[in-house]
Amino acid sequence: MSLAFSEDTRARHERMLARYPNREAAILPTLHLAQREFGHLSAEAIAYVASLLGFTPARVEGVATFYTMYNRKPVGKYHLQVCRNLSCSLMGAEHLIEHVAGRLGVRPGETTADGKFTLSTVECLGSCGTAPVMQVNDDYYEDLSEDKVDAILDGLR
Amino acid sequence: MPNFTLNGISVDVPEGTTVLQAAKTVGIEIPHYCYHPNLSIAGNCRMCLVEVEKFPKLQIACNTVVTEGMVVKSDTEKVRQAVTGVLELMLINHPVDCPICDQAGECGLQIYYMKYGLHKSRFAFEDKVHKKKVQDIGGQIVLDAERCILCSRCIRFLQEVTGTSELEFFRRGDHSEISIFPGRPLDNQYTGNLADICPVGALTSKDFRFKCRVWFLRGTRSICPGCANGCNVEAHFKEDIVYRLKPRRNDDVNRTWMCDPGRLEYKKANEARLLTPVVRENGGLKAEAWEAALSFAAFRLWETVEAHGAASVAVIASPAFSNEELYLARKLAEEVLRTPNVGFSPRSSGNGLSDDFLIKADKNPNTRGAQLLGISEEKFDDIVRKIEGGEVKALLVFGNELADFPGERTAELLSRVPFVAQVGTNEGAVSLAAHAVLPSASFVERGGTFTNHAGRVQRFWMGFPPRGNARGGIEILVGLANRLGAGWTFAGEASVFRAIARSEAPFAGMSYESLGELGQIAGGKG
Ligand code: SF4
Ligand code: SF4
Ligand code: FES
Ligand code: FES
């Protein structure tokens, strides 16, 4: 197996394990760590996490595919996740998604040719009070309008 | 012992019993998919919903422990509607391809649909979520993902019984799907059980696939002849062909499981069978009627005793034969032929693999029985030495091989004996060399008992009469003995077992009635 955590990540993982009551509980955070380290969770990455924790790859794959926040395919440098659930939709998310898609020239689920942006639609981001909402990598952008989104995208260029 | 009321019936149950288990004991059926008596409780199929007084919502019977005074109803309109609803939900994406499904006839969906469903589908076939069919996922199993109802029995089996966790649910919602991780097929010796516990046609047996519709099969209670563990099984057959073995529950022996090699043991009842008595004289082989073959063998044995003395005759018994047959073989040697030469070998050409669960290295079903009946292993080596020294002039062999000897060694040994008679079921090195082949019934064609590695004496039952011209071993032995003047009156395995219980200490006090379906430990325990 060629995939492996760096020294640093390995040490972080060791410290992290100590905080969980059992190996099962450590699957989710370990997957997050792996996603950060490897960019996305390939079959190889799943098998690596499984071997780290002492599970079969099937068990880890089962967990990884249940959640939507794990990327099974490579994503661009900026992962744009636009909420399309109820509150955001009431506040115009649909138009926002079309706008972003038009600007980038990709459909939701696709990545721009230069590998910079991946556009995804997601369910409620838990920030309905500031709808519509978009998450870019780890940051939230709230109370969005088309102008605001343009400014954000320009800033990411 | 809490007492509770189920559909108006008052029931006493041991502490800790669930409503579903309690219902079973009084013959009330509560439908269920995910519950399995030998697996942990998952409570995810929701088929077992019942009304419990004082609970606002329906409860799942499989995970509701009976408490004193509980009042439960499983026969109300509310329950019926709920169960029908659950069933409809399960069938939303089900392909309903029963005509090409091996499970048809023993499928949980078909059975419960007829009892609790009978609803019209509100989903067009084109609207269903389709998943991958006909996937070879390793072991003895084929997976059809779109037939799966997501009960998780298979996952729990692989977690809790084999500890190998090859199967998991991937994705979620109506895209949830059972599968293996790519490139990691089933890798354990117990995969066949998955087809048994899958309540639908998602996991089916590669070996049995499309061989026979299950409603044509009849079954008999039996014991797997594949090793010394003696797993309780059911043999399923149509006419005189056996199609499959399925484990039969015995929590003291195999719970509800059996191993993969054992599952294929049925083939011995179908393939390479000796089906007619054969006599070899003046260099030629001749099929004979039983009377002639038995008389020929008896005459040659008698002749040898007359000419060379009883010590020139030997009997090699086989741990693949029943207690009843072994007992008569010993009796024939000791009381009729009056030879000290009777022995057996537990060694066999099998792979000798074992694990710490069911599979035993001893690939014979009845080694312990032979030992308890006082047939000795040292005597076997002794007889082989005597054959090599030319002292054995006539030999009666049971089975199709001699210990773990390769075919050439068996052929060479037997060529040194002027007369060899064989009682055996399948062709092998022994039948090739024998001067009289007396074909005996397979394990599905006769009844009797085997004693497993732990000393448990267990019955197996006749499914159908011996194929072709084969005969039960008891009948063959009585035929030989009486032609040698024994005057035996045994008729059937029960009468022989009664004699064993009378004269053999380890079996004292036992009877077919006391053995029942699950057997008893020799020596009075269990
Ligand atoms: S494959 Fe069968 S046993 Fe496994 S979850 Fe699906 S229905 Fe249940
Ligand atoms: S463990 Fe032995 S007795 Fe049980 S099924 Fe396998 S071969 Fe047969
Ligand atoms: S619906 Fe978009 S944040 Fe809740
Ligand atoms: S049997 Fe009770 S929920 Fe499945």
mmCIF file of C-alpha atoms in Angstrom, chain B residues 110-303:
data_model
loop_
_atom_site.group_PDB
_atom_site.id
_atom_site.type_symbol
_atom_site.label_atom_id
_atom_site.label_comp_id
_atom_site.label_asym_id
_atom_site.label_seq_id
_atom_site.Cartn_x
_atom_site.Cartn_y
_atom_site.Cartn_z
ATOM 1 C CA GLN B 110 -43.614 -14.129 -0.821
ATOM 2 C CA ILE B 111 -44.798 -15.739 2.388
ATOM 3 C CA TYR B 112 -45.580 -12.522 4.228
ATOM 4 C CA TYR B 113 -47.019 -10.832 1.153
ATOM 5 C CA MET B 114 -49.613 -13.595 0.906
ATOM 6 C CA LYS B 115 -50.373 -13.291 4.626
ATOM 7 C CA TYR B 116 -50.054 -9.610 5.351
ATOM 8 C CA GLY B 117 -49.704 -7.787 2.039
ATOM 9 C CA LEU B 118 -51.920 -8.501 -0.924
ATOM 10 C CA HIS B 119 -51.742 -4.798 -1.726
ATOM 11 C CA LYS B 120 -51.512 -3.424 -5.256
ATOM 12 C CA SER B 121 -48.144 -1.906 -6.093
ATOM 13 C CA ARG B 122 -48.226 1.864 -6.287
ATOM 14 C CA PHE B 123 -44.865 1.946 -8.036
ATOM 15 C CA ALA B 124 -44.282 1.320 -11.707
ATOM 16 C CA PHE B 125 -41.359 -0.964 -12.440
ATOM 17 C CA GLU B 126 -39.616 1.864 -14.308
ATOM 18 C CA ASP B 127 -39.720 4.052 -11.195
ATOM 19 C CA LYS B 128 -37.856 1.560 -9.058
ATOM 20 C CA VAL B 129 -34.264 2.078 -7.998
ATOM 21 C CA HIS B 130 -32.331 -0.697 -9.681
ATOM 22 C CA LYS B 131 -29.170 -2.273 -8.343
ATOM 23 C CA LYS B 132 -26.671 -4.782 -9.579
ATOM 24 C CA LYS B 133 -27.810 -8.373 -10.080
ATOM 25 C CA VAL B 134 -25.845 -11.642 -10.325
ATOM 26 C CA GLN B 135 -22.674 -10.653 -8.504
ATOM 27 C CA ASP B 136 -20.208 -13.369 -7.586
ATOM 28 C CA ILE B 137 -19.071 -12.128 -4.184
ATOM 29 C CA GLY B 138 -16.949 -15.155 -3.333
ATOM 30 C CA GLY B 139 -17.439 -18.314 -1.305
ATOM 31 C CA GLN B 140 -20.609 -20.196 -2.197
ATOM 32 C CA ILE B 141 -22.662 -17.015 -2.693
ATOM 33 C CA VAL B 142 -24.222 -15.011 -5.507
ATOM 34 C CA LEU B 143 -25.566 -11.544 -4.637
ATOM 35 C CA ASP B 144 -28.541 -9.810 -6.226
ATOM 36 C CA ALA B 145 -28.465 -6.390 -4.580
ATOM 37 C CA GLU B 146 -31.902 -5.189 -5.652
ATOM 38 C CA ARG B 147 -33.668 -8.064 -3.932
ATOM 39 C CA CYS B 148 -32.139 -7.159 -0.553
ATOM 40 C CA ILE B 149 -34.492 -5.859 2.143
ATOM 41 C CA LEU B 150 -31.632 -4.486 4.268
ATOM 42 C CA CYS B 151 -32.301 -6.678 7.304
ATOM 43 C CA SER B 152 -28.554 -6.880 8.133
ATOM 44 C CA ARG B 153 -28.634 -10.560 9.100
ATOM 45 C CA CYS B 154 -25.730 -11.281 6.756
ATOM 46 C CA ILE B 155 -23.704 -8.392 8.155
ATOM 47 C CA ARG B 156 -24.284 -9.543 11.717
ATOM 48 C CA PHE B 157 -23.412 -13.141 10.831
ATOM 49 C CA LEU B 158 -20.087 -12.026 9.356
ATOM 50 C CA GLN B 159 -19.402 -9.795 12.348
ATOM 51 C CA GLU B 160 -20.530 -12.065 15.139
ATOM 52 C CA VAL B 161 -19.999 -15.611 13.905
ATOM 53 C CA THR B 162 -17.040 -15.578 11.517
ATOM 54 C CA GLY B 163 -15.619 -12.194 12.553
ATOM 55 C CA THR B 164 -14.666 -11.477 8.952
ATOM 56 C CA SER B 165 -17.024 -8.568 8.114
ATOM 57 C CA GLU B 166 -16.848 -8.808 4.344
ATOM 58 C CA LEU B 167 -20.368 -7.452 3.743
ATOM 59 C CA GLU B 168 -21.705 -3.996 4.594
ATOM 60 C CA PHE B 169 -24.416 -1.565 3.639
ATOM 61 C CA PHE B 170 -23.075 1.143 1.347
ATOM 62 C CA ARG B 171 -24.762 4.527 0.779
ATOM 63 C CA ARG B 172 -28.074 5.415 2.353
ATOM 64 C CA GLY B 173 -31.787 5.931 1.881
ATOM 65 C CA ASP B 174 -33.212 4.039 -1.077
ATOM 66 C CA HIS B 175 -29.706 3.833 -2.510
ATOM 67 C CA SER B 176 -28.553 1.683 0.407
ATOM 68 C CA GLU B 177 -27.047 -1.455 -0.942
ATOM 69 C CA ILE B 178 -25.420 -4.550 0.468
ATOM 70 C CA SER B 179 -22.011 -5.356 -0.994
ATOM 71 C CA ILE B 180 -18.419 -6.357 -0.530
ATOM 72 C CA PHE B 181 -15.535 -3.877 -0.771
ATOM 73 C CA PRO B 182 -14.156 -4.077 -4.325
ATOM 74 C CA GLY B 183 -11.571 -6.837 -4.536
ATOM 75 C CA ARG B 184 -12.343 -8.250 -1.095
ATOM 76 C CA PRO B 185 -14.645 -11.230 -1.655
ATOM 77 C CA LEU B 186 -16.119 -13.421 1.082
ATOM 78 C CA ASP B 187 -13.234 -15.169 2.745
ATOM 79 C CA ASN B 188 -14.343 -17.674 5.347
ATOM 80 C CA GLN B 189 -15.391 -21.316 5.568
ATOM 81 C CA TYR B 190 -19.026 -20.609 6.454
ATOM 82 C CA THR B 191 -20.371 -18.547 3.538
ATOM 83 C CA GLY B 192 -23.167 -20.981 2.681
ATOM 84 C CA ASN B 193 -25.003 -19.948 5.839
ATOM 85 C CA LEU B 194 -25.559 -16.519 4.299
ATOM 86 C CA ALA B 195 -27.930 -18.008 1.734
ATOM 87 C CA ASP B 196 -29.838 -19.702 4.564
ATOM 88 C CA ILE B 197 -30.258 -16.640 6.750
ATOM 89 C CA CYS B 198 -31.022 -14.178 3.966
ATOM 90 C CA PRO B 199 -34.819 -14.083 4.178
ATOM 91 C CA VAL B 200 -35.116 -13.165 0.502
ATOM 92 C CA GLY B 201 -33.340 -13.998 -2.752
ATOM 93 C CA ALA B 202 -30.519 -11.477 -2.375
ATOM 94 C CA LEU B 203 -27.970 -14.068 -1.278
ATOM 95 C CA THR B 204 -28.361 -17.432 -2.949
ATOM 96 C CA SER B 205 -26.208 -20.535 -3.211
ATOM 97 C CA LYS B 206 -23.967 -20.870 -6.264
ATOM 98 C CA ASP B 207 -24.068 -24.612 -5.937
ATOM 99 C CA PHE B 208 -27.857 -24.911 -5.762
ATOM 100 C CA ARG B 209 -28.569 -22.108 -8.237
ATOM 101 C CA PHE B 210 -31.213 -23.098 -10.788
ATOM 102 C CA LYS B 211 -30.863 -26.802 -9.980
ATOM 103 C CA CYS B 212 -34.347 -27.387 -8.658
ATOM 104 C CA ARG B 213 -37.443 -25.478 -7.583
ATOM 105 C CA VAL B 214 -37.649 -25.832 -3.838
ATOM 106 C CA TRP B 215 -41.244 -27.003 -3.803
ATOM 107 C CA PHE B 216 -40.183 -30.209 -5.529
ATOM 108 C CA LEU B 217 -37.792 -31.036 -2.691
ATOM 109 C CA ARG B 218 -38.500 -33.189 0.318
ATOM 110 C CA GLY B 219 -36.314 -33.229 3.390
ATOM 111 C CA THR B 220 -35.055 -35.588 6.041
ATOM 112 C CA ARG B 221 -33.308 -34.917 9.328
ATOM 113 C CA SER B 222 -29.712 -35.952 9.061
ATOM 114 C CA ILE B 223 -26.151 -35.508 10.304
ATOM 115 C CA CYS B 224 -23.391 -34.083 8.141
ATOM 116 C CA PRO B 225 -20.958 -36.923 7.394
ATOM 117 C CA GLY B 226 -18.127 -34.490 6.597
ATOM 118 C CA CYS B 227 -16.252 -34.474 9.900
ATOM 119 C CA ALA B 228 -16.304 -35.445 13.547
ATOM 120 C CA ASN B 229 -18.327 -32.404 14.574
ATOM 121 C CA GLY B 230 -21.585 -34.005 13.466
ATOM 122 C CA CYS B 231 -23.456 -30.856 12.509
ATOM 123 C CA ASN B 232 -27.206 -31.409 12.502
ATOM 124 C CA VAL B 233 -28.554 -30.948 9.008
ATOM 125 C CA GLU B 234 -31.522 -31.452 6.774
ATOM 126 C CA ALA B 235 -30.924 -33.232 3.493
ATOM 127 C CA HIS B 236 -33.154 -32.048 0.659
ATOM 128 C CA PHE B 237 -33.821 -34.424 -2.199
ATOM 129 C CA LYS B 238 -36.050 -35.092 -5.167
ATOM 130 C CA GLU B 239 -36.676 -38.730 -5.967
ATOM 131 C CA ASP B 240 -33.301 -40.351 -5.296
ATOM 132 C CA ILE B 241 -31.073 -37.344 -5.975
ATOM 133 C CA VAL B 242 -29.892 -35.156 -3.092
ATOM 134 C CA TYR B 243 -29.739 -31.434 -3.942
ATOM 135 C CA ARG B 244 -28.486 -29.741 -0.837
ATOM 136 C CA LEU B 245 -27.793 -29.851 2.883
ATOM 137 C CA LYS B 246 -29.088 -27.168 5.217
ATOM 138 C CA PRO B 247 -28.117 -26.818 8.856
ATOM 139 C CA ARG B 248 -30.685 -27.925 11.428
ATOM 140 C CA ARG B 249 -30.656 -26.092 14.735
ATOM 141 C CA ASN B 250 -28.834 -27.766 17.603
ATOM 142 C CA ASP B 251 -27.378 -25.175 19.954
ATOM 143 C CA ASP B 252 -25.125 -27.778 21.605
ATOM 144 C CA VAL B 253 -23.445 -28.746 18.347
ATOM 145 C CA ASN B 254 -23.699 -26.286 15.471
ATOM 146 C CA ARG B 255 -26.357 -23.726 16.507
ATOM 147 C CA THR B 256 -27.902 -22.967 13.087
ATOM 148 C CA TRP B 257 -24.688 -23.163 11.047
ATOM 149 C CA MET B 258 -22.561 -25.547 9.046
ATOM 150 C CA CYS B 259 -19.303 -25.216 7.111
ATOM 151 C CA ASP B 260 -18.882 -24.818 3.349
ATOM 152 C CA PRO B 261 -17.087 -28.118 2.680
ATOM 153 C CA GLY B 262 -19.745 -29.935 4.728
ATOM 154 C CA ARG B 263 -22.474 -28.364 2.648
ATOM 155 C CA LEU B 264 -21.112 -30.176 -0.407
ATOM 156 C CA GLU B 265 -21.020 -33.568 1.324
ATOM 157 C CA TYR B 266 -24.368 -34.419 -0.269
ATOM 158 C CA LYS B 267 -22.550 -35.031 -3.564
ATOM 159 C CA LYS B 268 -21.251 -38.316 -2.199
ATOM 160 C CA ALA B 269 -24.808 -39.584 -2.183
ATOM 161 C CA ASN B 270 -25.159 -38.814 -5.901
ATOM 162 C CA GLU B 271 -21.784 -39.354 -7.505
ATOM 163 C CA ALA B 272 -19.535 -42.360 -8.154
ATOM 164 C CA ARG B 273 -21.960 -44.673 -6.404
ATOM 165 C CA LEU B 274 -21.665 -48.399 -6.153
ATOM 166 C CA LEU B 275 -25.175 -49.468 -7.062
ATOM 167 C CA THR B 276 -25.113 -53.162 -7.739
ATOM 168 C CA PRO B 277 -23.340 -56.145 -6.162
ATOM 169 C CA VAL B 278 -20.326 -57.219 -8.169
ATOM 170 C CA VAL B 279 -18.315 -60.411 -7.973
ATOM 171 C CA ARG B 280 -14.821 -60.909 -9.401
ATOM 172 C CA GLU B 281 -14.048 -64.504 -10.297
ATOM 173 C CA ASN B 282 -11.512 -65.991 -12.669
ATOM 174 C CA GLY B 283 -10.300 -62.499 -13.499
ATOM 175 C CA GLY B 284 -13.703 -61.231 -14.687
ATOM 176 C CA LEU B 285 -16.203 -58.869 -13.074
ATOM 177 C CA LYS B 286 -19.844 -59.862 -12.919
ATOM 178 C CA ALA B 287 -22.896 -58.045 -11.616
ATOM 179 C CA GLU B 288 -24.764 -60.392 -9.328
ATOM 180 C CA ALA B 289 -28.074 -60.609 -7.541
ATOM 181 C CA TRP B 290 -27.774 -59.948 -3.795
ATOM 182 C CA GLU B 291 -28.426 -63.562 -2.840
ATOM 183 C CA ALA B 292 -25.615 -64.793 -5.031
ATOM 184 C CA ALA B 293 -23.164 -62.069 -4.014
ATOM 185 C CA LEU B 294 -23.799 -62.559 -0.288
ATOM 186 C CA SER B 295 -23.541 -66.319 -0.561
ATOM 187 C CA PHE B 296 -20.338 -66.014 -2.551
ATOM 188 C CA ALA B 297 -18.757 -63.679 0.021
ATOM 189 C CA ALA B 298 -19.953 -65.762 2.980
ATOM 190 C CA PHE B 299 -18.693 -68.955 1.369
ATOM 191 C CA ARG B 300 -15.248 -67.495 0.707
ATOM 192 C CA LEU B 301 -14.988 -66.244 4.296
ATOM 193 C CA TRP B 302 -16.057 -69.628 5.658
ATOM 194 C CA GLU B 303 -13.733 -71.475 3.307
#
